[in-house]
Coordinates of C-alpha atoms in Angstrom, one line a residue:
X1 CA 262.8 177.1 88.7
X2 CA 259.4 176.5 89.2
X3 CA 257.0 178.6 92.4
X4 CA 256.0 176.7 94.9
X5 CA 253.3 177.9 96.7
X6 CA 252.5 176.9 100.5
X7 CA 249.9 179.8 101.1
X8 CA 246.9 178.3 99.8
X9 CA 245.5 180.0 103.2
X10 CA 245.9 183.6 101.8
X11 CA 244.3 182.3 98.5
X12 CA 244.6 180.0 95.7
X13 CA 244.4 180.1 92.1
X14 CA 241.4 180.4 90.2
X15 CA 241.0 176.5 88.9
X16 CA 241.3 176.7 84.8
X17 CA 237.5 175.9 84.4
X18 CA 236.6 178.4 86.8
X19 CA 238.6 180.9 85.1
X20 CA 237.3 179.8 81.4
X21 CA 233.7 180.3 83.1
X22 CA 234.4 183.7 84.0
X23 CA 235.8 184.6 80.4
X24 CA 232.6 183.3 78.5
X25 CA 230.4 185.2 81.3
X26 CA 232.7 188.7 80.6
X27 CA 232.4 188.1 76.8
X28 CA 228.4 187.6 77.1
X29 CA 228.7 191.3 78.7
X30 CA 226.0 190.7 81.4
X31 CA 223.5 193.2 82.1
X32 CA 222.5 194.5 85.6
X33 CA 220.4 191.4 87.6
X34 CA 217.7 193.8 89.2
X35 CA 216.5 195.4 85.8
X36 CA 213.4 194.1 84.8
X37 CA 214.1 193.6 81.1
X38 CA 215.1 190.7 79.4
X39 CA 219.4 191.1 79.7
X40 CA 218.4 192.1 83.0
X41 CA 216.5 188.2 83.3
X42 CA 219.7 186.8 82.1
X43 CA 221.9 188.2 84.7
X44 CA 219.0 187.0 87.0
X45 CA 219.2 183.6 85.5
X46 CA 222.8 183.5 85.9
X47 CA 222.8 185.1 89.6
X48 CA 220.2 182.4 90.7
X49 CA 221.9 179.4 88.8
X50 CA 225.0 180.4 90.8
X51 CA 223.0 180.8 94.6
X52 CA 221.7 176.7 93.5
X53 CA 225.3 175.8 93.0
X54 CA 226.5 177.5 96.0
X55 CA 223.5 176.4 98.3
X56 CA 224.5 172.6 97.1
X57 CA 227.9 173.2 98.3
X58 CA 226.7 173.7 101.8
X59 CA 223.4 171.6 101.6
X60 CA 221.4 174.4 101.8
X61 CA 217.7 173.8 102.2
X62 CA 216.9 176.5 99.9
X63 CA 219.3 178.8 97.4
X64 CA 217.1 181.7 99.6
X65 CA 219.5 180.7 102.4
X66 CA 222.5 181.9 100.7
X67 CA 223.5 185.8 100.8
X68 CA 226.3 187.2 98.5
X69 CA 229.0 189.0 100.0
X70 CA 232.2 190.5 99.1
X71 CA 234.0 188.2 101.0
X72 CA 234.4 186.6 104.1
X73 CA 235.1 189.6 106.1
X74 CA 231.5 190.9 105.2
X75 CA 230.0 187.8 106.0
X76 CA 231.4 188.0 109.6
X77 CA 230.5 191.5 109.9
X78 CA 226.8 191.0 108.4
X79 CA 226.6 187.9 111.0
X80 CA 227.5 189.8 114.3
X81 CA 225.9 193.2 113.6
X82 CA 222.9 192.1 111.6
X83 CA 221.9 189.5 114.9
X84 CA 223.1 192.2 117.3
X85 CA 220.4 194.7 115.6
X86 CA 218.1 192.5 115.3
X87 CA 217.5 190.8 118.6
X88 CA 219.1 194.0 120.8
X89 CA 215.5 193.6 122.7
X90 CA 215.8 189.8 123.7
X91 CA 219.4 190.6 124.9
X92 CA 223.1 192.0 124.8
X93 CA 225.3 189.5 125.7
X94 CA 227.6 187.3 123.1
X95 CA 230.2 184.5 123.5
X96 CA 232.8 183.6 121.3
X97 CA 236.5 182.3 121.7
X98 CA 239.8 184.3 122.0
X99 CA 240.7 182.8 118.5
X100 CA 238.3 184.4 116.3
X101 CA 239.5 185.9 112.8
X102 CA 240.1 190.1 113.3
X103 CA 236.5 190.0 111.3
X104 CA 234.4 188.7 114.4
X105 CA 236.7 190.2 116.9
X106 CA 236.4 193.7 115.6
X107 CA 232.8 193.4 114.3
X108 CA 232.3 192.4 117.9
X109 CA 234.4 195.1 119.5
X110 CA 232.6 197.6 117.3
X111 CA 228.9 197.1 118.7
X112 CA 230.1 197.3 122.6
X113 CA 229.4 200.7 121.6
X114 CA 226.0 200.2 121.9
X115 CA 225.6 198.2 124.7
X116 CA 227.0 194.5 124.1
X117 CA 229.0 192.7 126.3
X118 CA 231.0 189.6 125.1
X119 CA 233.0 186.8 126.8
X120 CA 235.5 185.8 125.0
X121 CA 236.4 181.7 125.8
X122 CA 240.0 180.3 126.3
X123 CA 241.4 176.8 123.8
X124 CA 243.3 174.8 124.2
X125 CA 247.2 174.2 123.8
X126 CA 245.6 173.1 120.0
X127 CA 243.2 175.3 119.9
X128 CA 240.3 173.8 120.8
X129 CA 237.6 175.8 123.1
X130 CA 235.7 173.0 125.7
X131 CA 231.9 173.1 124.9
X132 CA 231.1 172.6 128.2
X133 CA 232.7 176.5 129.0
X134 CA 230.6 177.4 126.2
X135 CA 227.1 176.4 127.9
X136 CA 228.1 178.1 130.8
X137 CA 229.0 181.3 129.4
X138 CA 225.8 181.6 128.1
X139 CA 223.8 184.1 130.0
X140 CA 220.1 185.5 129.9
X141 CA 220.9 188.1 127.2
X142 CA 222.9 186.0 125.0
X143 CA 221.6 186.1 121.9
X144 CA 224.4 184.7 119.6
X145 CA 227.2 182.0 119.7
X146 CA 229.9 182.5 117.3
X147 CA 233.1 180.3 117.0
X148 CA 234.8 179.4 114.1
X149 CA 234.8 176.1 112.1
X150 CA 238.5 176.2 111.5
X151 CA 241.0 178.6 112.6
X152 CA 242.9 180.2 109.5
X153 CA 246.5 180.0 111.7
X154 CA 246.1 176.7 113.0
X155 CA 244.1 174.9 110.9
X156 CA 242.3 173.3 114.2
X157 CA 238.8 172.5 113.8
X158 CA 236.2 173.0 116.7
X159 CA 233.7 171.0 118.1
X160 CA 231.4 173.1 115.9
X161 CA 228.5 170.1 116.3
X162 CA 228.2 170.3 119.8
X163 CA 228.0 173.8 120.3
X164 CA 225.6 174.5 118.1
X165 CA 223.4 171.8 119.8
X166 CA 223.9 174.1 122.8
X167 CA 222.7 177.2 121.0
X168 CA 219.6 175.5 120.1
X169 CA 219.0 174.1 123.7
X170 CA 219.0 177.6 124.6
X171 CA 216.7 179.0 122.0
X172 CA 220.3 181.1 120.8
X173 CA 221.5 181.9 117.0
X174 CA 224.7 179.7 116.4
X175 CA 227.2 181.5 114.1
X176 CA 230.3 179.8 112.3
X177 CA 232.7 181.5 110.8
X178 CA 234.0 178.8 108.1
X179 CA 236.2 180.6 105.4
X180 CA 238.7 178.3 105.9
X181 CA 236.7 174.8 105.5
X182 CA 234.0 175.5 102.8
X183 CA 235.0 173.6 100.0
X184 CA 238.2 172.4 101.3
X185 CA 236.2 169.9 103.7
X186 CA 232.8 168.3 103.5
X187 CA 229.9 171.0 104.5
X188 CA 226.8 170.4 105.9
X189 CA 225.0 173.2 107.6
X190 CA 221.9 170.9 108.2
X191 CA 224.4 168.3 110.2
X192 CA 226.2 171.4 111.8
X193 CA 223.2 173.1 113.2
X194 CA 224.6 176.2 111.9
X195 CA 221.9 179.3 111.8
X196 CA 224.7 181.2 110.1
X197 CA 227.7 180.4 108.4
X198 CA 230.2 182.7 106.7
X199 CA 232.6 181.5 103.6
X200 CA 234.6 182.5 101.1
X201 CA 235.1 181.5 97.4
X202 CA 238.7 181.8 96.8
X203 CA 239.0 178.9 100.0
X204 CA 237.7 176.6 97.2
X205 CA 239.5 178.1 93.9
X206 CA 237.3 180.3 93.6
X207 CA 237.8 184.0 92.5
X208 CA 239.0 186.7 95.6
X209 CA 237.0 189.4 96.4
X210 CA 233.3 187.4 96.8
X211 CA 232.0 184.9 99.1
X212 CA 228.6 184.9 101.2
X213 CA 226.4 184.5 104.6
X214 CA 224.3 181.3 105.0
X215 CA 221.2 183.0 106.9
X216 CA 219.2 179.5 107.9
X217 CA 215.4 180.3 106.8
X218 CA 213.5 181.7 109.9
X219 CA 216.7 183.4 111.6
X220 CA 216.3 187.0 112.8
X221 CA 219.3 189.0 110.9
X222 CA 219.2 192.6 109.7
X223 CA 221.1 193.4 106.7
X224 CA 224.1 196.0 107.6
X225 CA 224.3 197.9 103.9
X226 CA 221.0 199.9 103.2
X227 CA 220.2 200.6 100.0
X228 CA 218.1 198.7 97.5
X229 CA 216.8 195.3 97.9
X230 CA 219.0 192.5 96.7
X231 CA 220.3 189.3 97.5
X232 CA 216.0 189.2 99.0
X233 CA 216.3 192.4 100.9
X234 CA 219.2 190.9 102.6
X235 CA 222.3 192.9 100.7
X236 CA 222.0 196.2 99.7
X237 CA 224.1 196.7 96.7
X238 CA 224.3 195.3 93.0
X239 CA 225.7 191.6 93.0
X240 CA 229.6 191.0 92.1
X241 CA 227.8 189.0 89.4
X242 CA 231.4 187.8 87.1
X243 CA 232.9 186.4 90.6
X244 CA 229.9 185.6 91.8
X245 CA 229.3 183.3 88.2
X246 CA 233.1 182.0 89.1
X247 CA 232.5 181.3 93.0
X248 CA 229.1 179.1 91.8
X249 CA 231.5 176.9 89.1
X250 CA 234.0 176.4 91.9
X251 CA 231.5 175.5 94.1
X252 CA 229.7 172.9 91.5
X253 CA 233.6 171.4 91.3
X254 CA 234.3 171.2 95.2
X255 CA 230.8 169.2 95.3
X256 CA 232.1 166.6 92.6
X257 CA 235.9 166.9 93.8
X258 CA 235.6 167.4 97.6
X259 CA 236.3 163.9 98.9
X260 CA 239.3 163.1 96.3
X261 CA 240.8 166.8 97.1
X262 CA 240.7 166.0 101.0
X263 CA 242.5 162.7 100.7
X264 CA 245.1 164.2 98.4
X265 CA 245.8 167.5 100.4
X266 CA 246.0 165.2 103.9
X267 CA 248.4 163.0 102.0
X268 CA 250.6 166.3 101.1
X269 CA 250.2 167.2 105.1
X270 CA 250.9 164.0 106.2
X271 CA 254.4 163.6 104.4
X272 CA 255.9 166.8 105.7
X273 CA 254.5 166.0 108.9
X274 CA 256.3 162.4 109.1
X275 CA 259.4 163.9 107.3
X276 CA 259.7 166.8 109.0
X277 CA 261.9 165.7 112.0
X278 CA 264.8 164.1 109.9
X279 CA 265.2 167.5 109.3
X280 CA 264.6 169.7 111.5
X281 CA 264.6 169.4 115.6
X282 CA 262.6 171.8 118.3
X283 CA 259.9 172.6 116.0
X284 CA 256.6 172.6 117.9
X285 CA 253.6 172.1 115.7
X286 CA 250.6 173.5 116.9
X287 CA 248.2 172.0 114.6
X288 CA 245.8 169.6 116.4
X289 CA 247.1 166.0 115.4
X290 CA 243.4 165.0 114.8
X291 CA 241.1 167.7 114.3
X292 CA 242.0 170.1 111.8
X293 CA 242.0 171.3 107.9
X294 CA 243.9 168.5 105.5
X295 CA 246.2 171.1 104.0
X296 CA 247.4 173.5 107.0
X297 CA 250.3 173.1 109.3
X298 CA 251.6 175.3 112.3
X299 CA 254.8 175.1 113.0
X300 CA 257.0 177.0 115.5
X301 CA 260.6 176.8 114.9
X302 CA 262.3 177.4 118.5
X303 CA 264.9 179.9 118.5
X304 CA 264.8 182.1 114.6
X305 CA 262.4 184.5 113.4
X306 CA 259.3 183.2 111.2
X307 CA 259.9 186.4 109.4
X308 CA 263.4 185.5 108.4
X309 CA 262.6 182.2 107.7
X310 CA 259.7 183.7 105.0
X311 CA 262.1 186.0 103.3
X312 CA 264.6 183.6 102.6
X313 CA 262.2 180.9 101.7
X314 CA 261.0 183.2 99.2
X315 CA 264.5 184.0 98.1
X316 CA 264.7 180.3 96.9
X317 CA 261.1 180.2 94.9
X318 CA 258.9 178.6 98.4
X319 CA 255.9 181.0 99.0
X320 CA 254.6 180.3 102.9
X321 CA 253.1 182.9 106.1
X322 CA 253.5 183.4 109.0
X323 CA 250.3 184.5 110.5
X324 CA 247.0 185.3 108.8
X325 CA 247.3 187.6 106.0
X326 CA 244.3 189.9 107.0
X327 CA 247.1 190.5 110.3
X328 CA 250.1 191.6 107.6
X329 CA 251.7 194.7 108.9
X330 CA 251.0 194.0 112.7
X331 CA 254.4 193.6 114.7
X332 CA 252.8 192.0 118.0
X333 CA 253.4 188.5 118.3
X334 CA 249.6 186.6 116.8
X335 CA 246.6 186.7 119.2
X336 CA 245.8 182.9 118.1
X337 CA 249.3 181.8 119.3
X338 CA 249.1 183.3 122.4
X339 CA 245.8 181.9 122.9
X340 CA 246.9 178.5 122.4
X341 CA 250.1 179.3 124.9
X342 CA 252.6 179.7 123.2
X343 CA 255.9 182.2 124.3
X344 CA 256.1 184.9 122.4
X345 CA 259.4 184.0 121.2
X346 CA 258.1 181.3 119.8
X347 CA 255.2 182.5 118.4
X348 CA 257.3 185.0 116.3
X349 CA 258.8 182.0 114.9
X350 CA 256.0 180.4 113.5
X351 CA 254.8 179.2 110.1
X352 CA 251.7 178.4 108.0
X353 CA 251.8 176.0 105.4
X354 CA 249.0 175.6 103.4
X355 CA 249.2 172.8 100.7
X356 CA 247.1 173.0 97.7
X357 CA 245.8 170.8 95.0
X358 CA 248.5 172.4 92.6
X359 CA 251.0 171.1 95.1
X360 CA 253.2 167.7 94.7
X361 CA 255.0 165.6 96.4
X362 CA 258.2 166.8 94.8
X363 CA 257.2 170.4 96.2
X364 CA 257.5 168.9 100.0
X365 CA 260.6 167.3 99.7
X366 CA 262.0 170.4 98.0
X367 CA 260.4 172.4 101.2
X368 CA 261.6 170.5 103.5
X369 CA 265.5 170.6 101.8
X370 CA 265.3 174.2 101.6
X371 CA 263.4 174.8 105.1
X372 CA 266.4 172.9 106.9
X373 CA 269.4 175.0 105.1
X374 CA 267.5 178.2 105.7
X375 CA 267.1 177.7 109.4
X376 CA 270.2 176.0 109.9
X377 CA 271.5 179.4 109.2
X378 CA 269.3 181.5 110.9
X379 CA 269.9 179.2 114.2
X380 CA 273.7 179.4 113.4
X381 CA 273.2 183.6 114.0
X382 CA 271.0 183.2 116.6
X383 CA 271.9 184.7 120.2
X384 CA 269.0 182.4 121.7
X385 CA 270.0 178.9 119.7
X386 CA 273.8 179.4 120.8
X387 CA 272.2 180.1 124.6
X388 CA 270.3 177.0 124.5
X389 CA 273.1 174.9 122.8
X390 CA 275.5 175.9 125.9
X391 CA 277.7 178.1 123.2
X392 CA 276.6 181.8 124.2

């Protein structure tokens, strides 16, 4: 019986010519990019073809613009502590919202160490944080504004646009953390407003393990690794150049592919979102209806455990989450669901389904066959379902 996966937010394959361009660049055997002799200007060549591919992606106004990172989490961390050192003498003060990934919240948790203070913004019941409490967070000594494009849980998008007009109004660095949208929806850091903007390349069928900062020419950022002087004195360390090669060919296909893998990814949403109800009742979905990611869904099923519902999905060959996968392990109930108001009963039964472009039609109706016999089960063992049916 054939996988079906659901957690395209946790990662997604590598695309086939992705993964044939990585197998041609290990076979060349690459040499190091910084040596200065000719294999060494190969690598080079390849590193910088890569940083145009990438920089295209996100209509860069120059490759410079675009750091290399390990990931996403690295990006976030280079973002907060590289602006925080950086600008320490125009100010201490941050805002961002109670949604962040654990990346900006502990990145931002770490340098109240030395100093920082940070509010923290409410959303929503979807998620959304009011730009309005934004502008008047902003104090003095703020020196950076950093909310996320779209929240990996949720899949709600902010009002990322008007924000970061009110960063620039005030003469403050704007910082987005988009892992979840680069390459999945169309990217424009010129349109945005963005001064910094972190992303990932396995979001886009990429390879794991290597993504990067957009640092917007003229921005005051410290790097955070010291060392030598790569990535433009920006990134200490030598490049990840194999995934880096993979994450610039999945980048060069989201440009060509991004409008047709929207519209098919939304059309994969859409039907479990209209089906949905002829099989399953008291599910809240806390997803905004309008503004969010094509391919994600939240949905809290009242009255069962997300957990359960995972396991046993999994049992039959359906891979989904329940929370972010960088939060795997934790037992409290998910900051983000909270956040949005949720119970914490019925944040523990939440689920993330994350459609990809391996995904079909058949998978959803399959899903949905399978989601309705496992938590008719659960529900028929559950204490609180019987309660709320009158029958405990």
């Amino acid at each position: 019986m054939k996988y079906i996966n659901l957690d395209h937010i946790s990662s997604n394959p590598l695309l086939p010519e992705v993964k044939q361009v990585m197998i041609d660049a290990i076979n060349r055997d690459y040499h190091n990019p910084s040596s200065q002799h000719k294999a060494g200007e190969e690598a080079a060549a390849a590193l910088e073809k890569a940083r145009v591919q990438v920089a295209e992606l996100l209509n860069a106004d120059t490759p410079k613009e675009i750091v290399f990172t390990s990931g996403g989490t690295e990006a976030d961390n280079h973002a907060i502590k590289g602006v925080a050192m950086a600008n320490a003498d125009k100010g201490k003060h941050i805002v961002t919202t109670n949604i962040e990934h654990n990346a900006v919240i502990r990145s931002l948790r770490r340098i109240k160490s030395d100093g920082f203070t940070v509010t923290s913004l409410s959303v929503d019941d979807k998620g959304r944080v009011n730009p309005r409490d934004v502008a008047e967070a902003v104090t003095k000594e703020t020196i950076l504004i950093s909310v996320m494009h779209s929240n990996n849980e949720t899949g709600t998008i902010q009002p990322i646009e008007e924000i970061a007009a009110i960063a620039h109004e005030k003469k403050i660095l704007f910082h987005t953390d988009a892992v979840d949208s680069v390459g999945i929806v169309p990217f424009d850091v010129k349109k945005i407003g963005a001064d910094l903007v972190s992303f990932a390349s396995n979001t886009f069928y990429g390879p794991t393990g290597v993504g990067g900062l957009y640092i917007r020419r003229g921005a005051k950022v410290y790097p955070i690794l010291d060392g030598g002087v790569q990535e433009n004195n920006k990134r200490a360390g030598t490049e990840n150049l194999i995934g880096i090669i993979g994450m610039g060919a999945a980048a060069e296909i989201a440009v060509r592919d991004i409008d047709r893998r929207y519209a098919y990814l939304k059309s994969l949403k859409d039907k479990f979102l209209r089906e949905l109800p002829q099989y399953l009742d008291e599910v809240i979905i806390n997803t905004h209806p309008v503004h969010s990611l094509p391919h994600l869904v939240s949905a809290s099923v009242k009255y069962i455990e997300g957990e359960s519902v995972m396991l046993m999905l999994d049992d039959e060959g359906i891979g989904v989450s329940t929370r972010s996968a960088c939060a795997t392990g934790s037992l409290r109930a998910s900051h983000v669901l909270l956040s949005i108001g949720l119970s914490h009963a019925d944040a523990q039964g939440t689920l993330v389904i994350a459609f990809g472009v391996d995904n079909t039609a058949e998978d959803v109706d399959r899903f949905l066959k399978s989601l309705k016999t496992v938590v008719t089960t659960l529900r028929d063992i559950s204490p609180l379902y019987k309660k709320a049916a009158g029958n405990g």
